[in-house]
mmCIF file of C-alpha atoms and ligand atoms in Angstrom:
data_model
loop_
_atom_site.group_PDB
_atom_site.id
_atom_site.type_symbol
_atom_site.label_atom_id
_atom_site.label_comp_id
_atom_site.label_asym_id
_atom_site.label_seq_id
_atom_site.Cartn_x
_atom_site.Cartn_y
_atom_site.Cartn_z
ATOM 1 C CA MET R 1 -88.234 -156.381 -116.611
ATOM 2 C CA THR R 2 -86.300 -153.594 -114.912
ATOM 3 C CA SER R 3 -82.677 -152.426 -114.800
ATOM 4 C CA GLU R 4 -82.473 -154.774 -111.801
ATOM 5 C CA THR R 5 -83.176 -157.839 -113.956
ATOM 6 C CA TYR R 6 -80.416 -160.443 -113.801
ATOM 7 C CA CYS R 7 -79.411 -163.197 -116.164
ATOM 8 C CA TYR R 8 -76.877 -166.018 -115.958
ATOM 9 C CA PHE R 9 -73.893 -165.272 -118.213
ATOM 10 C CA GLY R 10 -70.185 -166.084 -118.114
ATOM 11 C CA GLY R 11 -70.614 -168.363 -115.107
ATOM 12 C CA GLN R 12 -72.330 -165.811 -112.871
ATOM 13 C CA PHE R 13 -75.478 -163.774 -112.354
ATOM 14 C CA VAL R 14 -75.063 -160.355 -113.980
ATOM 15 C CA PRO R 15 -77.459 -157.509 -114.837
ATOM 16 C CA LEU R 16 -79.114 -158.293 -118.174
ATOM 17 C CA ALA R 17 -77.768 -155.067 -119.688
ATOM 18 C CA GLU R 18 -74.189 -156.239 -119.052
ATOM 19 C CA ALA R 19 -74.601 -159.652 -120.720
ATOM 20 C CA LYS R 20 -73.046 -158.967 -124.138
ATOM 21 C CA ILE R 21 -71.320 -161.165 -126.713
ATOM 22 C CA SER R 22 -68.817 -160.228 -129.442
ATOM 23 C CA VAL R 23 -69.917 -159.856 -133.069
ATOM 24 C CA MET R 24 -67.271 -162.533 -133.767
ATOM 25 C CA THR R 25 -69.001 -165.123 -131.552
ATOM 26 C CA HIS R 26 -69.162 -168.468 -133.368
ATOM 27 C CA ALA R 27 -72.822 -169.107 -132.497
ATOM 28 C CA PHE R 28 -73.827 -165.673 -133.793
ATOM 29 C CA ASN R 29 -72.049 -166.328 -137.096
ATOM 30 C CA TYR R 30 -72.946 -169.993 -137.656
ATOM 31 C CA GLY R 31 -76.014 -170.777 -135.513
ATOM 32 C CA THR R 32 -73.970 -173.172 -133.343
ATOM 33 C CA GLY R 33 -76.114 -172.996 -130.254
ATOM 34 C CA CYS R 34 -79.009 -174.906 -128.786
ATOM 35 C CA PHE R 35 -81.694 -173.654 -126.502
ATOM 36 C CA GLU R 36 -84.877 -174.253 -124.579
ATOM 37 C CA GLY R 37 -88.062 -172.340 -123.959
ATOM 38 C CA ILE R 38 -89.502 -173.023 -120.531
ATOM 39 C CA ARG R 39 -92.515 -171.409 -118.921
ATOM 40 C CA GLY R 40 -93.152 -170.448 -115.339
ATOM 41 C CA TYR R 41 -96.756 -169.783 -114.269
ATOM 42 C CA TRP R 42 -97.725 -167.531 -111.385
ATOM 43 C CA ASN R 43 -100.227 -169.014 -108.929
ATOM 44 C CA ALA R 44 -101.647 -166.050 -106.997
ATOM 45 C CA GLU R 45 -103.604 -168.127 -104.450
ATOM 46 C CA GLU R 46 -100.460 -169.950 -103.393
ATOM 47 C CA ASP R 47 -98.176 -166.933 -103.828
ATOM 48 C CA GLU R 48 -95.942 -169.236 -105.860
ATOM 49 C CA LEU R 49 -94.289 -169.412 -109.274
ATOM 50 C CA TYR R 50 -94.338 -172.898 -110.802
ATOM 51 C CA VAL R 51 -91.864 -173.843 -113.524
ATOM 52 C CA PHE R 52 -93.439 -176.375 -115.839
ATOM 53 C CA HIS R 53 -91.542 -179.582 -116.666
ATOM 54 C CA MET R 54 -88.233 -177.851 -115.964
ATOM 55 C CA ARG R 55 -86.172 -181.027 -115.668
ATOM 56 C CA ALA R 56 -87.491 -182.466 -118.952
ATOM 57 C CA HIS R 57 -86.479 -179.244 -120.720
ATOM 58 C CA TYR R 58 -82.947 -179.401 -119.335
ATOM 59 C CA GLU R 59 -82.648 -183.084 -120.212
ATOM 60 C CA ARG R 60 -83.555 -182.151 -123.794
ATOM 61 C CA LEU R 61 -81.051 -179.269 -123.720
ATOM 62 C CA LEU R 62 -78.305 -181.677 -122.671
ATOM 63 C CA ARG R 63 -79.290 -184.029 -125.527
ATOM 64 C CA SER R 64 -79.141 -181.113 -127.994
ATOM 65 C CA CYS R 65 -75.702 -180.256 -126.525
ATOM 66 C CA ARG R 66 -74.440 -183.742 -127.372
ATOM 67 C CA THR R 67 -75.377 -183.219 -131.022
ATOM 68 C CA LEU R 68 -73.496 -179.914 -131.043
ATOM 69 C CA MET R 69 -70.565 -181.279 -129.013
ATOM 70 C CA ILE R 70 -71.183 -178.754 -126.252
ATOM 71 C CA ASP R 71 -70.069 -179.870 -122.802
ATOM 72 C CA LEU R 72 -71.541 -177.608 -120.118
ATOM 73 C CA LYS R 73 -70.033 -179.681 -117.305
ATOM 74 C CA MET R 74 -73.398 -179.418 -115.558
ATOM 75 C CA THR R 75 -76.172 -181.889 -114.849
ATOM 76 C CA ALA R 76 -79.881 -181.292 -115.449
ATOM 77 C CA ASP R 77 -80.218 -180.740 -111.700
ATOM 78 C CA ASP R 78 -77.451 -178.101 -111.733
ATOM 79 C CA LEU R 79 -79.285 -176.284 -114.528
ATOM 80 C CA CYS R 80 -82.604 -176.494 -112.649
ATOM 81 C CA ASN R 81 -80.993 -175.043 -109.522
ATOM 82 C CA LEU R 82 -79.413 -172.169 -111.474
ATOM 83 C CA THR R 83 -82.813 -171.389 -112.986
ATOM 84 C CA LEU R 84 -84.614 -171.394 -109.646
ATOM 85 C CA GLU R 85 -81.919 -169.107 -108.231
ATOM 86 C CA LEU R 86 -82.261 -166.696 -111.173
ATOM 87 C CA LEU R 87 -86.055 -166.555 -110.842
ATOM 88 C CA ARG R 88 -85.728 -165.831 -107.130
ATOM 89 C CA ARG R 89 -83.140 -163.096 -107.720
ATOM 90 C CA ASN R 90 -85.475 -161.488 -110.255
ATOM 91 C CA GLU R 91 -88.421 -161.685 -107.832
ATOM 92 C CA THR R 92 -90.406 -163.296 -110.639
ATOM 93 C CA ARG R 93 -94.015 -163.012 -109.483
ATOM 94 C CA TYR R 94 -95.643 -163.181 -112.921
ATOM 95 C CA ASP R 95 -95.962 -165.557 -115.899
ATOM 96 C CA VAL R 96 -92.472 -165.897 -117.282
ATOM 97 C CA TYR R 97 -90.525 -167.413 -120.144
ATOM 98 C CA ILE R 98 -87.087 -168.862 -119.400
ATOM 99 C CA ARG R 99 -84.562 -169.068 -122.213
ATOM 100 C CA PRO R 100 -81.361 -171.059 -121.642
ATOM 101 C CA VAL R 101 -78.934 -171.005 -124.579
ATOM 102 C CA ALA R 102 -75.875 -173.282 -124.725
ATOM 103 C CA TYR R 103 -73.547 -172.105 -127.468
ATOM 104 C CA LYS R 104 -70.131 -171.997 -129.038
ATOM 105 C CA GLY R 105 -68.750 -168.806 -127.575
ATOM 106 C CA ASN R 106 -65.314 -168.833 -129.278
ATOM 107 C CA LEU R 107 -64.337 -166.248 -131.899
ATOM 108 C CA GLU R 108 -62.767 -168.497 -134.552
ATOM 109 C CA LEU R 109 -63.672 -168.601 -138.224
ATOM 110 C CA GLY R 110 -65.119 -171.722 -139.807
ATOM 111 C CA PRO R 111 -68.230 -173.791 -139.238
ATOM 112 C CA ARG R 112 -67.227 -176.723 -137.054
ATOM 113 C CA LEU R 113 -68.019 -178.024 -133.590
ATOM 114 C CA ASN R 114 -64.778 -179.486 -132.224
ATOM 115 C CA MET R 115 -63.158 -176.316 -130.917
ATOM 116 C CA PRO R 116 -61.461 -176.356 -127.492
ATOM 117 C CA ASN R 117 -62.754 -174.158 -124.649
ATOM 118 C CA SER R 118 -65.642 -172.841 -126.677
ATOM 119 C CA ASP R 119 -68.743 -173.908 -124.756
ATOM 120 C CA ALA R 120 -70.836 -171.256 -123.041
ATOM 121 C CA LEU R 121 -74.197 -170.968 -121.323
ATOM 122 C CA THR R 122 -76.601 -168.136 -120.719
ATOM 123 C CA ILE R 123 -80.061 -168.145 -119.139
ATOM 124 C CA TYR R 124 -82.372 -165.173 -119.263
ATOM 125 C CA THR R 125 -86.005 -164.681 -118.345
ATOM 126 C CA ARG R 126 -88.746 -162.403 -119.640
ATOM 127 C CA PRO R 127 -92.457 -161.894 -118.944
ATOM 128 C CA LEU R 128 -94.708 -163.780 -121.391
ATOM 129 C CA GLY R 129 -98.445 -164.047 -121.873
ATOM 130 C CA ASP R 130 -100.008 -165.964 -124.789
ATOM 131 C CA TYR R 131 -97.667 -166.518 -127.742
ATOM 132 C CA LEU R 132 -100.488 -167.701 -130.007
ATOM 133 C CA ASP R 133 -104.219 -167.230 -129.555
ATOM 134 C CA THR R 134 -105.676 -170.049 -127.454
ATOM 135 C CA GLU R 135 -109.335 -169.034 -127.685
ATOM 136 C CA LYS R 136 -110.693 -168.125 -131.095
ATOM 137 C CA GLY R 137 -108.865 -170.621 -133.317
ATOM 138 C CA LEU R 138 -106.053 -170.008 -135.786
ATOM 139 C CA ALA R 139 -106.029 -169.937 -139.579
ATOM 140 C CA ALA R 140 -103.120 -172.098 -140.722
ATOM 141 C CA GLN R 141 -101.457 -172.541 -144.086
ATOM 142 C CA VAL R 142 -99.486 -175.545 -145.268
ATOM 143 C CA SER R 143 -96.085 -174.045 -145.910
ATOM 144 C CA SER R 144 -94.164 -174.216 -149.154
ATOM 145 C CA TRP R 145 -91.075 -174.639 -146.954
ATOM 146 C CA HIS R 146 -90.281 -178.220 -145.910
ATOM 147 C CA ARG R 147 -89.185 -179.225 -142.423
ATOM 148 C CA VAL R 148 -85.431 -179.723 -141.887
ATOM 149 C CA GLU R 149 -84.262 -183.343 -142.187
ATOM 150 C CA ASP R 150 -82.597 -185.394 -139.478
ATOM 151 C CA ASN R 151 -79.536 -186.034 -141.624
ATOM 152 C CA ALA R 152 -79.150 -182.385 -142.643
ATOM 153 C CA ALA R 153 -80.043 -180.243 -139.610
ATOM 154 C CA PRO R 154 -81.483 -182.553 -136.955
ATOM 155 C CA ALA R 155 -85.016 -181.489 -136.022
ATOM 156 C CA ARG R 156 -84.875 -183.481 -132.797
ATOM 157 C CA ALA R 157 -82.257 -181.109 -131.388
ATOM 158 C CA LYS R 158 -83.354 -177.561 -130.608
ATOM 159 C CA ILE R 159 -80.556 -175.815 -132.508
ATOM 160 C CA THR R 160 -80.545 -172.032 -132.912
ATOM 161 C CA GLY R 161 -79.485 -172.095 -136.575
ATOM 162 C CA THR R 162 -82.262 -174.506 -137.478
ATOM 163 C CA TYR R 163 -84.862 -171.893 -136.557
ATOM 164 C CA ILE R 164 -84.375 -170.249 -139.933
ATOM 165 C CA ASN R 165 -86.672 -173.080 -141.087
ATOM 166 C CA SER R 166 -89.354 -171.961 -138.603
ATOM 167 C CA ALA R 167 -88.831 -168.297 -139.460
ATOM 168 C CA LEU R 168 -89.238 -168.873 -143.210
ATOM 169 C CA ALA R 169 -92.447 -170.850 -142.704
ATOM 170 C CA ARG R 170 -94.004 -168.486 -140.169
ATOM 171 C CA THR R 171 -93.146 -165.395 -142.206
ATOM 172 C CA GLU R 172 -94.600 -166.855 -145.387
ATOM 173 C CA ALA R 173 -97.826 -167.735 -143.555
ATOM 174 C CA GLU R 174 -98.142 -164.256 -142.005
ATOM 175 C CA LEU R 175 -97.399 -162.456 -145.273
ATOM 176 C CA ASN R 176 -100.098 -164.580 -146.918
ATOM 177 C CA GLY R 177 -102.637 -163.500 -144.287
ATOM 178 C CA TYR R 178 -102.599 -166.621 -142.069
ATOM 179 C CA ASP R 179 -101.798 -166.890 -138.378
ATOM 180 C CA GLU R 180 -99.475 -169.883 -138.489
ATOM 181 C CA ALA R 181 -97.739 -172.386 -140.774
ATOM 182 C CA ILE R 182 -98.028 -176.173 -140.905
ATOM 183 C CA VAL R 183 -94.796 -177.641 -142.203
ATOM 184 C CA LEU R 184 -94.479 -180.929 -144.115
ATOM 185 C CA SER R 185 -91.412 -183.142 -144.086
ATOM 186 C CA SER R 186 -89.741 -183.420 -147.477
ATOM 187 C CA ASP R 187 -91.524 -186.743 -148.145
ATOM 188 C CA GLY R 188 -94.811 -184.813 -147.961
ATOM 189 C CA HIS R 189 -96.088 -185.877 -144.541
ATOM 190 C CA VAL R 190 -97.219 -183.446 -141.879
ATOM 191 C CA ALA R 191 -94.438 -182.639 -139.425
ATOM 192 C CA GLU R 192 -95.555 -179.760 -137.182
ATOM 193 C CA GLY R 193 -96.227 -176.029 -136.869
ATOM 194 C CA SER R 194 -93.448 -173.436 -137.104
ATOM 195 C CA ALA R 195 -92.665 -173.877 -133.390
ATOM 196 C CA GLU R 196 -95.374 -176.253 -132.180
ATOM 197 C CA ASN R 197 -96.305 -179.906 -132.440
ATOM 198 C CA LEU R 198 -99.562 -180.849 -134.162
ATOM 199 C CA PHE R 199 -102.482 -183.061 -133.186
ATOM 200 C CA ILE R 200 -105.614 -183.980 -135.151
ATOM 201 C CA VAL R 201 -108.755 -185.671 -133.920
ATOM 202 C CA ASP R 202 -109.732 -188.595 -136.141
ATOM 203 C CA ASN R 203 -112.974 -190.341 -135.107
ATOM 204 C CA GLY R 204 -112.441 -189.401 -131.461
ATOM 205 C CA VAL R 205 -108.795 -190.562 -131.469
ATOM 206 C CA LEU R 206 -105.892 -188.106 -131.105
ATOM 207 C CA VAL R 207 -103.298 -188.542 -133.829
ATOM 208 C CA THR R 208 -99.867 -186.921 -133.950
ATOM 209 C CA PRO R 209 -96.790 -187.452 -136.151
ATOM 210 C CA ALA R 210 -94.035 -189.645 -134.714
ATOM 211 C CA PRO R 211 -90.488 -188.385 -133.989
ATOM 212 C CA ALA R 212 -89.175 -189.910 -137.227
ATOM 213 C CA ASP R 213 -91.317 -187.374 -139.153
ATOM 214 C CA ASN R 214 -88.680 -184.737 -138.305
ATOM 215 C CA ILE R 215 -90.518 -183.155 -135.409
ATOM 216 C CA LEU R 216 -89.004 -181.570 -132.352
ATOM 217 C CA VAL R 217 -90.202 -184.053 -129.754
ATOM 218 C CA GLY R 218 -92.138 -181.591 -127.656
ATOM 219 C CA ILE R 219 -92.585 -181.595 -123.925
ATOM 220 C CA THR R 220 -96.087 -180.147 -124.334
ATOM 221 C CA ARG R 221 -96.787 -182.976 -126.791
ATOM 222 C CA ALA R 222 -95.885 -185.491 -124.061
ATOM 223 C CA THR R 223 -98.063 -183.528 -121.622
ATOM 224 C CA VAL R 224 -101.041 -183.658 -124.015
ATOM 225 C CA ILE R 225 -100.558 -187.416 -124.445
ATOM 226 C CA ALA R 226 -100.555 -187.868 -120.653
ATOM 227 C CA LEU R 227 -103.658 -185.687 -120.209
ATOM 228 C CA ALA R 228 -105.460 -187.550 -122.996
ATOM 229 C CA HIS R 229 -104.657 -190.773 -121.182
ATOM 230 C CA ASP R 230 -106.222 -189.329 -117.982
ATOM 231 C CA LEU R 231 -109.352 -188.431 -119.958
ATOM 232 C CA GLY R 232 -109.589 -191.897 -121.546
ATOM 233 C CA ILE R 233 -108.847 -190.535 -125.051
ATOM 234 C CA SER R 234 -106.710 -192.832 -127.240
ATOM 235 C CA VAL R 235 -103.562 -191.424 -128.842
ATOM 236 C CA VAL R 236 -101.877 -192.777 -131.969
ATOM 237 C CA GLU R 237 -98.504 -191.693 -133.387
ATOM 238 C CA ARG R 238 -98.518 -192.139 -137.166
ATOM 239 C CA GLN R 239 -97.892 -190.350 -140.436
ATOM 240 C CA ILE R 240 -100.477 -187.774 -141.474
ATOM 241 C CA ASP R 241 -101.016 -186.700 -145.102
ATOM 242 C CA ARG R 242 -101.592 -183.055 -146.020
ATOM 243 C CA SER R 243 -105.038 -183.736 -147.493
ATOM 244 C CA GLU R 244 -106.089 -185.630 -144.348
ATOM 245 C CA LEU R 245 -105.925 -182.301 -142.481
ATOM 246 C CA TYR R 246 -108.856 -180.931 -144.497
ATOM 247 C CA GLY R 247 -111.228 -183.657 -143.293
ATOM 248 C CA VAL R 248 -110.490 -183.895 -139.578
ATOM 249 C CA SER R 249 -112.961 -182.782 -136.892
ATOM 250 C CA GLU R 250 -110.385 -181.000 -134.712
ATOM 251 C CA LEU R 251 -106.806 -179.806 -135.041
ATOM 252 C CA PHE R 252 -104.548 -178.040 -132.571
ATOM 253 C CA LEU R 253 -100.946 -176.980 -132.146
ATOM 254 C CA CYS R 254 -99.093 -177.254 -128.872
ATOM 255 C CA GLY R 255 -95.812 -176.089 -127.427
ATOM 256 C CA THR R 256 -94.360 -174.251 -124.499
ATOM 257 C CA GLY R 257 -95.028 -170.899 -126.167
ATOM 258 C CA ALA R 258 -98.236 -171.888 -127.952
ATOM 259 C CA GLN R 259 -99.652 -173.889 -125.001
ATOM 260 C CA ILE R 260 -102.687 -175.520 -126.677
ATOM 261 C CA SER R 261 -103.762 -173.402 -129.647
ATOM 262 C CA PRO R 262 -106.766 -174.608 -131.670
ATOM 263 C CA VAL R 263 -106.604 -174.331 -135.463
ATOM 264 C CA THR R 264 -110.014 -173.790 -137.073
ATOM 265 C CA SER R 265 -108.988 -173.616 -140.729
ATOM 266 C CA VAL R 266 -106.217 -174.996 -142.930
ATOM 267 C CA ASP R 267 -105.602 -173.537 -146.388
ATOM 268 C CA ARG R 268 -108.982 -171.724 -146.052
ATOM 269 C CA ARG R 269 -110.875 -175.013 -145.465
ATOM 270 C CA LEU R 270 -112.789 -175.079 -142.187
ATOM 271 C CA ILE R 271 -111.803 -177.721 -139.658
ATOM 272 C CA GLY R 272 -114.994 -179.421 -138.454
ATOM 273 C CA ASP R 273 -117.625 -176.705 -138.119
ATOM 274 C CA GLY R 274 -114.978 -173.999 -137.809
ATOM 275 C CA MET R 275 -115.377 -173.795 -134.028
ATOM 276 C CA VAL R 276 -112.934 -174.947 -131.358
ATOM 277 C CA GLY R 277 -113.602 -178.680 -130.833
ATOM 278 C CA GLU R 278 -114.782 -180.478 -127.726
ATOM 279 C CA ILE R 279 -111.672 -182.637 -127.211
ATOM 280 C CA THR R 280 -109.409 -179.613 -127.679
ATOM 281 C CA ARG R 281 -111.405 -177.689 -125.047
ATOM 282 C CA LYS R 282 -111.223 -180.586 -122.574
ATOM 283 C CA LEU R 283 -107.462 -180.871 -123.001
ATOM 284 C CA GLN R 284 -107.017 -177.105 -122.651
ATOM 285 C CA LYS R 285 -108.953 -177.123 -119.384
ATOM 286 C CA GLU R 286 -106.744 -179.838 -117.903
ATOM 287 C CA PHE R 287 -103.591 -178.274 -119.325
ATOM 288 C CA PHE R 288 -104.172 -174.755 -117.986
ATOM 289 C CA ALA R 289 -104.926 -176.163 -114.528
ATOM 290 C CA ALA R 290 -101.834 -178.397 -114.552
ATOM 291 C CA VAL R 291 -99.335 -175.710 -115.624
ATOM 292 C CA ARG R 292 -100.323 -173.411 -112.738
ATOM 293 C CA GLY R 293 -99.966 -176.205 -110.177
ATOM 294 C CA LYS R 294 -103.740 -176.523 -109.795
ATOM 295 C CA SER R 295 -103.991 -180.173 -110.756
ATOM 296 C CA PRO R 296 -103.261 -182.358 -107.689
ATOM 297 C CA ALA R 297 -102.577 -185.382 -109.918
ATOM 298 C CA HIS R 298 -99.831 -183.518 -111.768
ATOM 299 C CA LYS R 299 -98.241 -181.317 -109.148
ATOM 300 C CA GLU R 300 -94.930 -183.102 -109.793
ATOM 301 C CA TRP R 301 -94.761 -181.443 -113.246
ATOM 302 C CA CYS R 302 -94.401 -178.064 -111.529
ATOM 303 C CA SER R 303 -91.286 -176.885 -109.676
ATOM 304 C CA PRO R 304 -92.041 -174.257 -107.018
ATOM 305 C CA VAL R 305 -89.606 -171.347 -107.102
ATOM 306 C CA PHE R 306 -90.185 -169.685 -103.747
ATOM 307 C CA ALA R 307 -91.309 -172.584 -101.495
ATOM 308 C CA GLY R 308 -87.797 -174.058 -101.323
ATOM 309 C CA ALA R 309 -86.290 -170.713 -100.329
ATOM 310 C CA ARG R 310 -89.037 -170.133 -97.710
ATOM 311 C CA ALA R 311 -88.377 -173.577 -96.179
ATOM 312 C CA GLU R 312 -84.628 -172.831 -95.997
ATOM 313 C CA ALA R 313 -85.299 -169.460 -94.330
ATOM 314 C CA ILE R 314 -87.456 -171.145 -91.669
ATOM 315 C CA ALA R 315 -84.777 -173.798 -91.039
ATOM 316 C CA ASP R 316 -82.089 -171.077 -90.537
HETATM 317 N N1 PMP V 401 -91.561 -177.849 -132.531
HETATM 318 C C1 PMP V 401 -90.736 -176.789 -132.621
HETATM 319 C C2 PMP V 401 -90.008 -176.537 -133.885
HETATM 320 C C3 PMP V 401 -90.589 -175.929 -131.511
HETATM 321 O O1 PMP V 401 -89.771 -174.866 -131.590
HETATM 322 C C4 PMP V 401 -91.312 -176.196 -130.327
HETATM 323 C C5 PMP V 401 -91.163 -175.270 -129.158
HETATM 324 N N2 PMP V 401 -90.086 -175.634 -128.349
HETATM 325 C C6 PMP V 401 -92.141 -177.320 -130.288
HETATM 326 C C7 PMP V 401 -92.246 -178.126 -131.404
HETATM 327 C C8 PMP V 401 -92.867 -177.687 -129.035
HETATM 328 O O2 PMP V 401 -91.958 -178.150 -128.070
HETATM 329 P P1 PMP V 401 -92.211 -177.967 -126.507
HETATM 330 O O3 PMP V 401 -93.571 -178.452 -126.227
HETATM 331 O O4 PMP V 401 -91.169 -178.802 -125.868
HETATM 332 O O5 PMP V 401 -92.061 -176.521 -126.217
#
């Protein structure tokens, strides 16, 4: 990132350093915003940046906006086009993280959602490599913090304020000497990681908690399910007990940031033989090819940033 880096703010592209909000901003005070984390992967051979599942992320953002009564007056396609334009302006020729935030930008007191003329949008980008280790395997701890509940702070929506739940769990795990937290729903079933969905391998079958277990319904989770299907691996969505985790042969977390991150111990009990499992490795291989636009069967998951602009330039 340089002083030349732009972001989208206040309805236009402005230098990142100029994109400032007031300390009185509603979303800053009450967590009344929702957001996405989207990755773009640089493909050097093709001289192209591919944004992974961009439309699905913006469709989820618009669903989160409905929960928060935020009306951006934009479609998912409008948001995709803004993002492509921003990435081109920033000459983004590296692996990148894209962070759109839709939020209540008014300055009034009081936690509520139905305020007139309050809805705002910003999109910024930043370079990002691995967020979690994807090679050696993580040590996870079942958190003493429970996952937020649908009827309290809906987990299905990606709401800024709700991330205090993730922050509490992740911090506890790190302070206790672990890499990551596994969070249970308040009825005691496994929900997910602090910012990742969770899969186990049970007798060769992939198992993951269903949306009603208070997960954020991840786009990487859907990608893993599709890749498993390609590989002929069955996938089941069902409740998982805490103690079941100790006996599984493989376990991994997945998310836009985390990608596919193997977990090799839970609460100091080794998963399988303590090495990254075979099914996890196979899925990683397919995943890391797909995200960079190197999987012909899944090229439609990747939006090219520069190809469109090059085609327009030739047509001119
Ligand atoms: N759960 C939570 C709480 C998250 O923050 C994320 C990251 N967005 C995920 C799951 C994974 O979602 P996705 O694959 O869409 O990034």
